[in-house]
XYZ file of C-alpha atoms in Angstrom:
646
model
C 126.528 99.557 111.323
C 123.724 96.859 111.236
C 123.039 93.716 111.795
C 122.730 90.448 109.259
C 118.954 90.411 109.726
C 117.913 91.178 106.747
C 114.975 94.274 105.604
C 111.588 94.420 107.239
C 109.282 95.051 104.526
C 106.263 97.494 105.228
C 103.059 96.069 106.460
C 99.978 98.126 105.173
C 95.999 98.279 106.272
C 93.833 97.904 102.781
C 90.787 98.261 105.029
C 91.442 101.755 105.878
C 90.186 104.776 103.558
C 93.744 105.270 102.624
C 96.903 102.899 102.833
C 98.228 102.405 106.495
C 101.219 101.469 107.910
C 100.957 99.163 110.285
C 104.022 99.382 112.126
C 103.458 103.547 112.322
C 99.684 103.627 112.375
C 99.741 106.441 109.869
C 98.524 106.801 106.483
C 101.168 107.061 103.348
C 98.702 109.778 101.712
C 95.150 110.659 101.729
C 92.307 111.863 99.032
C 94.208 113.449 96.509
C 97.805 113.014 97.169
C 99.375 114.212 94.095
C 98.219 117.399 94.629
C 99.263 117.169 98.741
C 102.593 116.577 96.945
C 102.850 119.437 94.501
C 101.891 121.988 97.115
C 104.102 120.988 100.101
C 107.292 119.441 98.389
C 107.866 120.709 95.095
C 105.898 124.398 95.377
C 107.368 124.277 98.664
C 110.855 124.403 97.648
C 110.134 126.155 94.608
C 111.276 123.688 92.437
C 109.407 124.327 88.782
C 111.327 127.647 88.930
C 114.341 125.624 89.759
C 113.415 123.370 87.613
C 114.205 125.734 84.760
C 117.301 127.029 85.440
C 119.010 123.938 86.721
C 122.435 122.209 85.168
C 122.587 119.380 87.964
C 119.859 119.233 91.518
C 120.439 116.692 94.120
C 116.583 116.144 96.419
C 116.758 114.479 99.214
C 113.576 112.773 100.914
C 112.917 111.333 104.251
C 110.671 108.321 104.045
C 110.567 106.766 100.445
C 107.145 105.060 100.893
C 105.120 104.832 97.757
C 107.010 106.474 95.920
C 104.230 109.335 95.230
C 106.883 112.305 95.997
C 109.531 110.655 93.385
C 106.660 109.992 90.721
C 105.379 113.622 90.668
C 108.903 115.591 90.839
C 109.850 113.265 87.645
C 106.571 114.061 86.154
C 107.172 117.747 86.976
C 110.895 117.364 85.495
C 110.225 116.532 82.500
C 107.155 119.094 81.806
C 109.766 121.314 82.438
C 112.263 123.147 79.457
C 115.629 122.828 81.175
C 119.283 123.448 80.034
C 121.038 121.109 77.899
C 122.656 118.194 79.668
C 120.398 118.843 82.831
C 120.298 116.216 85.265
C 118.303 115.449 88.324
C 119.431 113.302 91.513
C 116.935 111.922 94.053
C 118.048 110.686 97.270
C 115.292 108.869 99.644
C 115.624 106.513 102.683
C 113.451 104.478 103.719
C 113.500 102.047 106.578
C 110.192 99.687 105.873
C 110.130 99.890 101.966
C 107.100 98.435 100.455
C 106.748 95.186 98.457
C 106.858 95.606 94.876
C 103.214 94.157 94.925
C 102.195 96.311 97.612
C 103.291 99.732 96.320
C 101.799 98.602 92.502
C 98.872 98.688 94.387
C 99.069 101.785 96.354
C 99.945 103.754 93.209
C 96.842 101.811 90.803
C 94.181 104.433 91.988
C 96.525 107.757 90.335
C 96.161 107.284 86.712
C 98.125 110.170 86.171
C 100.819 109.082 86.999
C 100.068 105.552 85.259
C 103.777 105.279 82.798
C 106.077 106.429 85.373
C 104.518 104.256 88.204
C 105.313 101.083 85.338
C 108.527 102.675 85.063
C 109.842 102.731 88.732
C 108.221 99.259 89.649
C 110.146 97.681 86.801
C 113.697 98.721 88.124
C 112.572 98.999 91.828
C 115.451 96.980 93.902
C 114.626 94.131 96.207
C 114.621 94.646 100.188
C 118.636 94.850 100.805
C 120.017 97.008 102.999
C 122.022 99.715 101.661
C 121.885 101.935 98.273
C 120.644 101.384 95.088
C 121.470 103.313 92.610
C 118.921 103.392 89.849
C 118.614 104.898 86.854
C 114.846 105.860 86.139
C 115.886 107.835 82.832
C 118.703 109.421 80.497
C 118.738 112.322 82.805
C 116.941 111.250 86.541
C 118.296 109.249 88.612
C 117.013 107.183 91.783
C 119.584 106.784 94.703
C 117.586 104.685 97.036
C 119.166 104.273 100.353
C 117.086 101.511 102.412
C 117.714 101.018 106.175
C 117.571 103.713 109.255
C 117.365 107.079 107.827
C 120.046 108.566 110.524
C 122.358 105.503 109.925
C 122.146 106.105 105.876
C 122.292 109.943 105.485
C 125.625 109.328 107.832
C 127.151 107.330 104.921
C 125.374 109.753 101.867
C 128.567 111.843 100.297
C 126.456 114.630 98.148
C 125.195 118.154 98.053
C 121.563 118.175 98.475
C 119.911 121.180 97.318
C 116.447 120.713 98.363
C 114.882 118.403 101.054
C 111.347 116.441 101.293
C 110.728 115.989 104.951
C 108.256 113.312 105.038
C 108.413 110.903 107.351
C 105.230 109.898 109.377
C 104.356 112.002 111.721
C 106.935 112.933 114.411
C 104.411 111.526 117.092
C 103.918 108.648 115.571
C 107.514 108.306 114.025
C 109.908 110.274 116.055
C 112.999 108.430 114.869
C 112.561 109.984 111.413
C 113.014 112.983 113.256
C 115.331 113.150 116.013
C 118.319 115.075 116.021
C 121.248 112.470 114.397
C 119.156 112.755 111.249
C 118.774 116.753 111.381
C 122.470 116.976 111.995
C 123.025 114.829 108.917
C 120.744 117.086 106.855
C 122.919 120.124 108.105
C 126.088 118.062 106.912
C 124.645 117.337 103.441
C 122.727 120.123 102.846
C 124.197 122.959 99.281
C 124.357 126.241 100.887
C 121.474 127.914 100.210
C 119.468 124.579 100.638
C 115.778 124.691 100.858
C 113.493 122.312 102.663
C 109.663 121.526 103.065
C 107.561 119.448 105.557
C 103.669 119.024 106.059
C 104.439 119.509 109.514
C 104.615 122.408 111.985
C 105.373 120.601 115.508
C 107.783 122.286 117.334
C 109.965 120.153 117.612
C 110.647 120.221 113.794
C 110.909 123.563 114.144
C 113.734 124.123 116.497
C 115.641 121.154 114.764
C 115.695 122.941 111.491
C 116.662 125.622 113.330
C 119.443 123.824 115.047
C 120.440 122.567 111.524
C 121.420 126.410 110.124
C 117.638 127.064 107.966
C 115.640 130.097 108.821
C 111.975 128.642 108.424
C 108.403 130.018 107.471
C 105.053 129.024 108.193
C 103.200 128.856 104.899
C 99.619 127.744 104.541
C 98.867 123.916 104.566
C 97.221 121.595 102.490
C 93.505 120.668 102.613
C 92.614 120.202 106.688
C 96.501 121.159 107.365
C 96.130 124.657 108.135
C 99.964 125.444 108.062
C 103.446 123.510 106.587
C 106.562 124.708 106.885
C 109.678 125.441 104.342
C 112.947 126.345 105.236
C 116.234 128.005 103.848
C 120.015 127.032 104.832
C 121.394 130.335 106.000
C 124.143 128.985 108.169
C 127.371 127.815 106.308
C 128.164 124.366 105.548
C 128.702 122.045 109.103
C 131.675 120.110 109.575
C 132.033 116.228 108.815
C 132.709 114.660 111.717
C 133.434 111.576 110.735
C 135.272 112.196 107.820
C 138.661 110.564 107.107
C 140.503 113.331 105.118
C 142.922 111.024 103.412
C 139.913 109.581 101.256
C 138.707 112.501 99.438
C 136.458 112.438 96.350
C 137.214 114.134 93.174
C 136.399 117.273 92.625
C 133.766 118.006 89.551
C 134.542 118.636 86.392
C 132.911 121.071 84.581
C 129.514 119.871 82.321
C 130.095 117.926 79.452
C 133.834 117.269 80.623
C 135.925 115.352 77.491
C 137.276 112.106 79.850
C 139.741 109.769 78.604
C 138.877 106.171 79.324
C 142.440 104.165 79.211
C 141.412 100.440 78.483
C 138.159 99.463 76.609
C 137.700 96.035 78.601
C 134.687 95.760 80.898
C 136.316 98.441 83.532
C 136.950 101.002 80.480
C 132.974 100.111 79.077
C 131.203 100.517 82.050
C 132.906 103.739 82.686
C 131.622 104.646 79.189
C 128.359 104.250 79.548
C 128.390 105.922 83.211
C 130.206 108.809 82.423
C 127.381 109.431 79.077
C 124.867 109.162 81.388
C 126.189 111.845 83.136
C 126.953 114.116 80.992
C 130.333 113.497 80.089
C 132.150 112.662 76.690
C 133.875 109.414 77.407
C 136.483 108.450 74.549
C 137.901 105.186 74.704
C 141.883 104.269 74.518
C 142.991 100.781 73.800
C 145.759 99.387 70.970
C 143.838 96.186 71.281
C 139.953 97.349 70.214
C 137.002 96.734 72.309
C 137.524 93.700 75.157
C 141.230 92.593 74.182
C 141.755 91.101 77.405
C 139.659 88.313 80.012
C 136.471 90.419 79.093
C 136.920 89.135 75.335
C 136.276 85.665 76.956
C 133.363 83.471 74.994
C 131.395 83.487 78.317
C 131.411 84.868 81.490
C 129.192 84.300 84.931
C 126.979 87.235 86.792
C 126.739 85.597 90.049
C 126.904 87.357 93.798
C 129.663 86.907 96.362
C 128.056 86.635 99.638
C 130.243 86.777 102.552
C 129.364 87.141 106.811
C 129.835 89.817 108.904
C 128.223 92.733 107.051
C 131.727 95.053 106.452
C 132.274 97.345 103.806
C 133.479 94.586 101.232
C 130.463 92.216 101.569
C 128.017 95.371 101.368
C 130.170 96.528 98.098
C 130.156 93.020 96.353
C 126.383 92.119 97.537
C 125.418 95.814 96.010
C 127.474 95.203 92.870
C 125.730 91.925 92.211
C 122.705 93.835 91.921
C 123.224 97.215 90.184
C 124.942 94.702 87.684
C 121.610 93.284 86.904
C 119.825 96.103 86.734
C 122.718 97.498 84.171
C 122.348 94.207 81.929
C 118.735 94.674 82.106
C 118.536 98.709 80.798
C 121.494 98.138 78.117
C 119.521 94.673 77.217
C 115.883 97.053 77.077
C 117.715 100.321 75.162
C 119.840 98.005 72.756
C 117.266 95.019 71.963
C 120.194 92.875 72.315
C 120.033 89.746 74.612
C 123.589 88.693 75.655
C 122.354 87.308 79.368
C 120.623 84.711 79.902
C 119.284 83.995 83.239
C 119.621 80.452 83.572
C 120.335 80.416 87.388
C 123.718 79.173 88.972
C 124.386 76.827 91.046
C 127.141 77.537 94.073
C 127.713 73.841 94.808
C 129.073 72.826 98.534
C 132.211 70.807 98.224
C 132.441 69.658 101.419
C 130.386 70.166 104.653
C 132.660 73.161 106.115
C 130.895 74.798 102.582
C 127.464 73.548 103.657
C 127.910 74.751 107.086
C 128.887 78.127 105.542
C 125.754 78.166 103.460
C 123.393 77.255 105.859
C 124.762 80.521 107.773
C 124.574 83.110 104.511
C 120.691 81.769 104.699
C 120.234 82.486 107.942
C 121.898 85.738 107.531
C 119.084 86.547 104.817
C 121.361 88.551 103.330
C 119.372 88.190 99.884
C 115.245 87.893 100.460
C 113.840 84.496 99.698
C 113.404 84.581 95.630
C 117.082 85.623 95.067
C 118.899 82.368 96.577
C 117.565 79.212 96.941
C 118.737 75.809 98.790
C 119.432 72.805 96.414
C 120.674 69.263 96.298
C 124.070 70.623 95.783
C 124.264 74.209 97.352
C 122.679 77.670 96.801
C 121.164 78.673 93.532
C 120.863 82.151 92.598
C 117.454 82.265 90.041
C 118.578 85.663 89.052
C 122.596 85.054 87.674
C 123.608 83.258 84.741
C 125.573 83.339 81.541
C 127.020 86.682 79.528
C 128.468 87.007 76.246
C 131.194 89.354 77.756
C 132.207 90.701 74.229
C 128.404 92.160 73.613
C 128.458 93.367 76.627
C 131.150 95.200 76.800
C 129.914 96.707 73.029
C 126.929 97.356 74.483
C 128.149 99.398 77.813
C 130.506 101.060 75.475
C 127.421 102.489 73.059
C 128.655 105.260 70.891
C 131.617 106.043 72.687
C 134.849 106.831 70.174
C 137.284 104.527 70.725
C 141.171 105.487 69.836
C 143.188 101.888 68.799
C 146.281 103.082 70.276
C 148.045 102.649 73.454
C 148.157 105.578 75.852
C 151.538 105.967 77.270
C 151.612 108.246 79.843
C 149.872 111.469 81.198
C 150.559 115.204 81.876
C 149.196 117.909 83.617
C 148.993 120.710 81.118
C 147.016 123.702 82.488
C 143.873 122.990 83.833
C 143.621 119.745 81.581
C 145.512 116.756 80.661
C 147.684 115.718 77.394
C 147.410 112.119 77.169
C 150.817 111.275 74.994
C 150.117 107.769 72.319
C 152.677 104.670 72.465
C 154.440 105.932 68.933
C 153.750 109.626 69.179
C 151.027 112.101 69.505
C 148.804 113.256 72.055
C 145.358 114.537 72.893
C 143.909 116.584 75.688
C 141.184 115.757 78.147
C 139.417 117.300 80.921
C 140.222 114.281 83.183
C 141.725 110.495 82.199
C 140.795 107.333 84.198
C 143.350 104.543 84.076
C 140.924 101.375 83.112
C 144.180 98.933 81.533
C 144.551 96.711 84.447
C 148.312 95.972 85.439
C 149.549 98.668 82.838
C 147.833 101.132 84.871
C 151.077 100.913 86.793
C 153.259 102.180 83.604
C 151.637 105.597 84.453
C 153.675 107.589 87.016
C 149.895 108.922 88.881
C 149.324 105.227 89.852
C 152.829 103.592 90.966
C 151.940 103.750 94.881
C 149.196 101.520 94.241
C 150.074 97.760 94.429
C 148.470 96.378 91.711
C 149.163 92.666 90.904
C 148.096 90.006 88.026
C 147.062 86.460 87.914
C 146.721 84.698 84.467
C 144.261 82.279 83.831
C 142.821 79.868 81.208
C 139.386 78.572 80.037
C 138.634 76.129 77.561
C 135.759 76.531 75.404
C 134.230 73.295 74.080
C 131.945 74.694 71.091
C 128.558 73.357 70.156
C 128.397 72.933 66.909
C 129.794 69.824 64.591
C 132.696 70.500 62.049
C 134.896 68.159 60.218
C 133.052 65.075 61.557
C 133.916 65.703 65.232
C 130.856 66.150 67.558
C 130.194 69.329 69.237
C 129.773 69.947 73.139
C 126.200 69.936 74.651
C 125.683 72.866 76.876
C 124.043 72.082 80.288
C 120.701 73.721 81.688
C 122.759 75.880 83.633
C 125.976 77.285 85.290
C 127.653 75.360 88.807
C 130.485 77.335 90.201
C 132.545 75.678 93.260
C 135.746 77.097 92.588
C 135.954 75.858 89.082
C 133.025 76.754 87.530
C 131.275 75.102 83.888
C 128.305 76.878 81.838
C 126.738 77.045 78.738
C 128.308 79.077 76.470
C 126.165 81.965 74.719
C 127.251 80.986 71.197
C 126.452 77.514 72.179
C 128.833 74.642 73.873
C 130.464 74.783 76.874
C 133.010 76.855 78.756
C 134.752 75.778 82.135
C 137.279 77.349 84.071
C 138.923 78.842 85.427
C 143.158 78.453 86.589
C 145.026 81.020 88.769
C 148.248 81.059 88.140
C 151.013 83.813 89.612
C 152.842 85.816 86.796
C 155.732 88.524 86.481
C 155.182 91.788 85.768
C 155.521 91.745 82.140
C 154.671 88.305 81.684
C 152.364 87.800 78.840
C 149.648 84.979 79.056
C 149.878 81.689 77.183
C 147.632 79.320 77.212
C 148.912 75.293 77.352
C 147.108 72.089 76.923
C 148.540 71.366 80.737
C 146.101 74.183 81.718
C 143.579 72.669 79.918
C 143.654 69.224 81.592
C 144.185 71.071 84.416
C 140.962 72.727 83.917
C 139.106 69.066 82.705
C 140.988 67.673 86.187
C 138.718 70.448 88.427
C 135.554 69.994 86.410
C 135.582 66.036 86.885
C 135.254 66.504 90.717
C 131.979 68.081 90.292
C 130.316 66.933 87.603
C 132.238 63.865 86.164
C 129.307 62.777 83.650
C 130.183 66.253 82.087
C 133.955 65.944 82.374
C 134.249 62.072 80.766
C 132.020 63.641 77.651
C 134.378 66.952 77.386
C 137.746 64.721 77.883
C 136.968 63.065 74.096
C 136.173 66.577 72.205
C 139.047 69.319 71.667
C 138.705 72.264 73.578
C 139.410 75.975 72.352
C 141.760 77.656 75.369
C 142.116 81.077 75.717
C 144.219 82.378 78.673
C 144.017 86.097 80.043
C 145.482 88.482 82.943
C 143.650 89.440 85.656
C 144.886 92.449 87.745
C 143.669 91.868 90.877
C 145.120 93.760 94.714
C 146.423 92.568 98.349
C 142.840 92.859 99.848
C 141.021 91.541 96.400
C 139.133 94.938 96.263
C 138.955 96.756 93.255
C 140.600 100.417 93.324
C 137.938 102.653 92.378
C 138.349 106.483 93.296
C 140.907 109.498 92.246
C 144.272 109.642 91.795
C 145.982 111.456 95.066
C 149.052 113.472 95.191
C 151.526 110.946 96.777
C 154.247 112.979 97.764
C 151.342 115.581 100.090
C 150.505 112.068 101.521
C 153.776 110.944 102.204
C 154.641 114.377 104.475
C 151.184 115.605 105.568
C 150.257 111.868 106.723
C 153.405 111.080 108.475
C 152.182 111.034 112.041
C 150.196 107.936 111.437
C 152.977 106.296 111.801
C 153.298 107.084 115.285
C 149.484 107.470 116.097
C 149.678 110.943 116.475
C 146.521 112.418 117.038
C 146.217 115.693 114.976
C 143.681 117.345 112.791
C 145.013 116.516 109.815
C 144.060 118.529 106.262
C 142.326 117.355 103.643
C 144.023 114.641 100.992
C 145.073 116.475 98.418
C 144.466 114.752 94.414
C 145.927 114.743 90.905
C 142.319 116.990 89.920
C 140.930 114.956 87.061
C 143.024 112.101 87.511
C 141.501 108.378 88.523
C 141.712 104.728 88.358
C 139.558 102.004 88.190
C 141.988 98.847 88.437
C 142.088 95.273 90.136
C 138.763 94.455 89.647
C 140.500 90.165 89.680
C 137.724 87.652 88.709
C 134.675 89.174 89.087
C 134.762 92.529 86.828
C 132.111 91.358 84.938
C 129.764 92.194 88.016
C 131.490 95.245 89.637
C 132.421 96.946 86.949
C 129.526 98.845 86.293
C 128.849 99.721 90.474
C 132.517 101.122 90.184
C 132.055 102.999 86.948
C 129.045 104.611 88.461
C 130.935 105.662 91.747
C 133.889 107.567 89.238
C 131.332 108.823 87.161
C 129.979 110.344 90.361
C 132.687 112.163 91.873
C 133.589 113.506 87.861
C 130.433 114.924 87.577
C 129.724 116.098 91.404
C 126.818 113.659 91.422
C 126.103 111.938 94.563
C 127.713 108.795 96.059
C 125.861 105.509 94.617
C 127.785 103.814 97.795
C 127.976 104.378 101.349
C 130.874 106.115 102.182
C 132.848 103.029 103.978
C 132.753 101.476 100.934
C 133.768 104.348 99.272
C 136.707 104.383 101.121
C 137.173 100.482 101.562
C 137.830 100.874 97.428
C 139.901 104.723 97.431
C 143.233 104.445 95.952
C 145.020 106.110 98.818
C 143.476 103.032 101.055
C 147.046 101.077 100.845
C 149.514 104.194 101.395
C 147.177 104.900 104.824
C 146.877 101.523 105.768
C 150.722 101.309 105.551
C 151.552 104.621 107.590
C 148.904 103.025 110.260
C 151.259 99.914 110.261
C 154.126 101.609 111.189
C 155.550 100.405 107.617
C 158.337 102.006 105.499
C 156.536 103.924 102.735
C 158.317 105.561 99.631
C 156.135 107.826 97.715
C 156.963 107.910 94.080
């Protein structure tokens, strides 16, 4: 899909009367562009009269650039008295994006548009490759989708209801667009879509055309005499590359009651994501708020970086960053501080490691001020230490939260009853299974192999009590395998064992685990181990659910027994036009997020969230599907394997 070369960054001309790109010789805007902007995109499309009447919008923008077109539709958005629970979705690509320096500098001279500029610089994403979804406000929200704008509408899953064409010119930028990128507009595009362009060329023109709008010359802005806008009359074109056996959800209706089963960081995140979009999430766990690993005394927010660019390195890389930029908006909203960016040190153990860390740096996979070469390894400036419990209060917010175990599900009507370990029941719009392991007690999710792991920390605290000294924490975190840190509350915390479990094992922490633990810290820092080994450690062991291909399972629920017969020829490698995947409607997981649910967690929650609420994708589609629950049942009929659906 691309290569591991990392994000060209725009190069501009200050010289010029207006800001220039220099790789397209064309100017971003000229004179008074906020004005260019309200007559071409949003009067174009009609959008303050859309505006008014709208529950959810999707816009989608060729060409990103400065950000101008974003700034004034979320200036125009909120001037404008909307229905309750409104929400607005902005989807933009953008192949060179601009420094964060550069495009506080393009957007200095428009005063007007002063707070909102402040607010988009201070959550815009670094140069990666890929989308970033961003949340610019309780009811707008930024999908950001940075690389070839053919290559990323092909892996957008949405409805867009209006489009800004503005790419350069199509002389001076014909890439923006050729025909792969008006065939993805005709794929995406609501029926009834409008669109709106500053240009008239011809060959814009006949590929709107092509794409299903009837168009209309209207008249330009300033020395444009004409622009044009456009209306989808043809119906909805077929997905061509779409593998039916990973549908999405379908939407719920506005303010949909959801169930959230588990309150640990899976069942959190998925609080806050589904408020944000409109949803009432109520939380279901016997054991309170972060029973389980995510009730650890400290937890790391570090990226996995892997080679080769698939779907799993994209999702982790993109994980590690929404994650920040989740702990940073709960951290601003709450006025808590339960992160601390100390930096963490991945630490080469041997030189097969360094060799493999020389290559992720090469790969520039993260730009320059997000990972760093040490003495030791790679150090990420940006990760550090979380207090997991705060957290997870923090993602959770308001959100009721039931202390009860659910213990199973049912269909009733257009809705589900969820039934309570002891008797009782409530109903629900939709339920997402968010209890690790126990998921599988629930009939919807017993095709999914879901597995467990237990392991221990030991938390050496900080302070002094009954004459026995306290830990002292280090300047920062060093993962290589095992992994030590300062603890939030103070002291230290290392970690962390793997150990295989039964089904309905329970964990159980032992002091063999904990020298076990002191054992694997002493080969990487054995000044820190020998001062641990005298002081009495507090263990605490937990269960991680983790899967075969240690990918979390994200997505809805599908009906297994449709799979099982309307699937069968993939056993064979039949060729056949197969029908859409049919799903339990309102029925999902989030499950097997293993070790590292602290940091993809909240990308997940935001992808469920998504397909509940008919939102756009905030992944590209491979990913998507490299996390759908059906993912194991297809891969199984593909490997000519014996497959019982239950």
């Amino acid at each position: 899909m691309r290569g591991e070369d990392g994000i060209k960054t725009a190069k501009l001309d200050w010289e010029a009367n207006a800001p220039r790109s220099v790789f397209f010789d064309d100017i971003y805007f000229s004179g008074d562009g906020v004005s260019e902007t309200r007559h071409v995109f949003l009067d174009g499309n009609d959008l303050p009269a859309r505006f008014a009447h709208a529950q959810r919008l999707v816009i989608g923008e060729l060409g990103f650039g400065s950000g101008l077109n974003l700034l004034s539709t979320w200036r125009l958005w909120r001037s404008v008295a909307k229905p309750a629970g409104a929400h607005l979705d902005f989807l933009s690509t953008e192949k060179y994006p601009l420094t964060a320096e550069a495009m506080a500098r393009t957007l200095a001279p428009i005063t007007s548009l002063a707070d909102l500029s402040a607010r988009l610089l201070a959550v815009y994403p670094p140069p990666v490759a890929g989308f970033h979804r961003i949340a610019l406000d309780h009811d707008i929200t930024l999908t950001l989708m940075i690389g070839d704008a053919a290559a990323m509408l092909a892996q957008a899953q949405s409805r867009v209801d209006a489009w800004f064409l503005d790419g350069f010119a199509p002389a001076k930028n014909p890439g923006m667009w050729s025909a792969a990128v008006f065939s993805q507009i005709a794929r995406l595009s609501a029926p009834h879509a409008t669109a709106a362009t500053f240009t008239v060329a011809g060959a814009v023109r006949r590929a709107l055309q092509d794409a299903g709008f009837e168009i209309e010359k209207r008249p330009g802005f300033g020395r444009k005499r004409e622009m044009l806008t456009a209306r989808k009359t043809a119906p909805p074109s077929a997905d061509a590359a779409r593998q039916p056996w990973f549908p999405r959800g379908a939407a719920q209706r506005a303010g949909a009651r959801v169930a959230v089963i588990g309150a640990g960081v899976a069942g959190a995140s998925l609080a806050r994501a589904l408020h944000r979009r409109g949803c009432t999430p109520v939380l279901i766990d016997g054991g309170g708020l972060a029973n389980g690993a995510s009730g650890n005394p400290a937890g790391l927010i570090m990226p996995r970086l892997d080679l080769g660019g698939g779907a799993a390195a994209r999702f982790f890389l993109a994980a590690y960053l929404h994650a920040l930029r989740t702990i940073d908006a709960v951290q601003t909203e709450t006025g808590e501080t339960f992160f601390r960016a100390i930096g963490v040190t991945l630490k080469a153990r041997d030189e097969a490691e360094a060799q493999k860390q020389n290559k992720l740096l090469d790969a520039r996979i993260l730009p320059p001020e997000y990972i760093e070469t040490c003495t030791d390894g790679l150090y990420f400036p940006q990760a550090g230490v979380i207090d997991p419990r705060a957290y997870c209060r923090a993602l959770a917010g308001d959100a009721p939260l039931i202390e009860n175990n659910a213990a199973r599900a049912e269909r009733v009507g257009d809705a589900w009853r969820i039934h309570f370990a002891g008797g009782g029941h409530d109903m629900f719009d939709a339920f997402v299974l968010a209890n690790g392991r126990n998921a599988l007690r629930f009939e919807q999710a017993r095709s999914i192999p879901l597995g467990a792991t237990m392991g221990q920390i030991d938390y050496f605290p900080g302070d002094v009590r009954n004459d026995f000294p306290g830990a002292e924490a280090p300047d920062q975190a060093v993962a290589a395998g095992p992994y030590f840190a300062p603890a939030p509350s103070g002291g230290v915390v290392i970690g962390a064992t793997y150990e295989k479990i039964g089904a309905d094992d329970e964990a159980v922490s032992t002091p063999a685990t904990s020298a076990t633990n002191l054992a694997a810290i002493a080969e990487i820092a054995p000044e820190l181990a020998a001062r641990l080994q005298t002081l009495s450690p507090r263990p605490r062991a937990a269960i991680r659910c983790q899967t075969p291909d240690r990918l979390p399972v994200a997505g809805v629920l599908v009906d297994w027994g449709f799979y099982a017969g309307a699937y069968d020829g993939l056993r064979t490698g039949r060729a056949s036009d197969y029908p859409p995947g049919e799903t339990m409607d309102g029925a999902f997981i989030l499950a097997g997020l293993g070790s590292r649910g602290l940091v993809t967690a909240p990308l997940c929650a935001a992808l469920i969230a998504a397909d509940i609420s008919g939102a756009p994708s905030p992944v590209e589609r491979d990913i998507a599907e490299a996390l759908h629950p059906a993912r194991f049942f297809i891969r199984d009929l593909k490997r000519a394997r014996k497959v019982r659906a239950n």
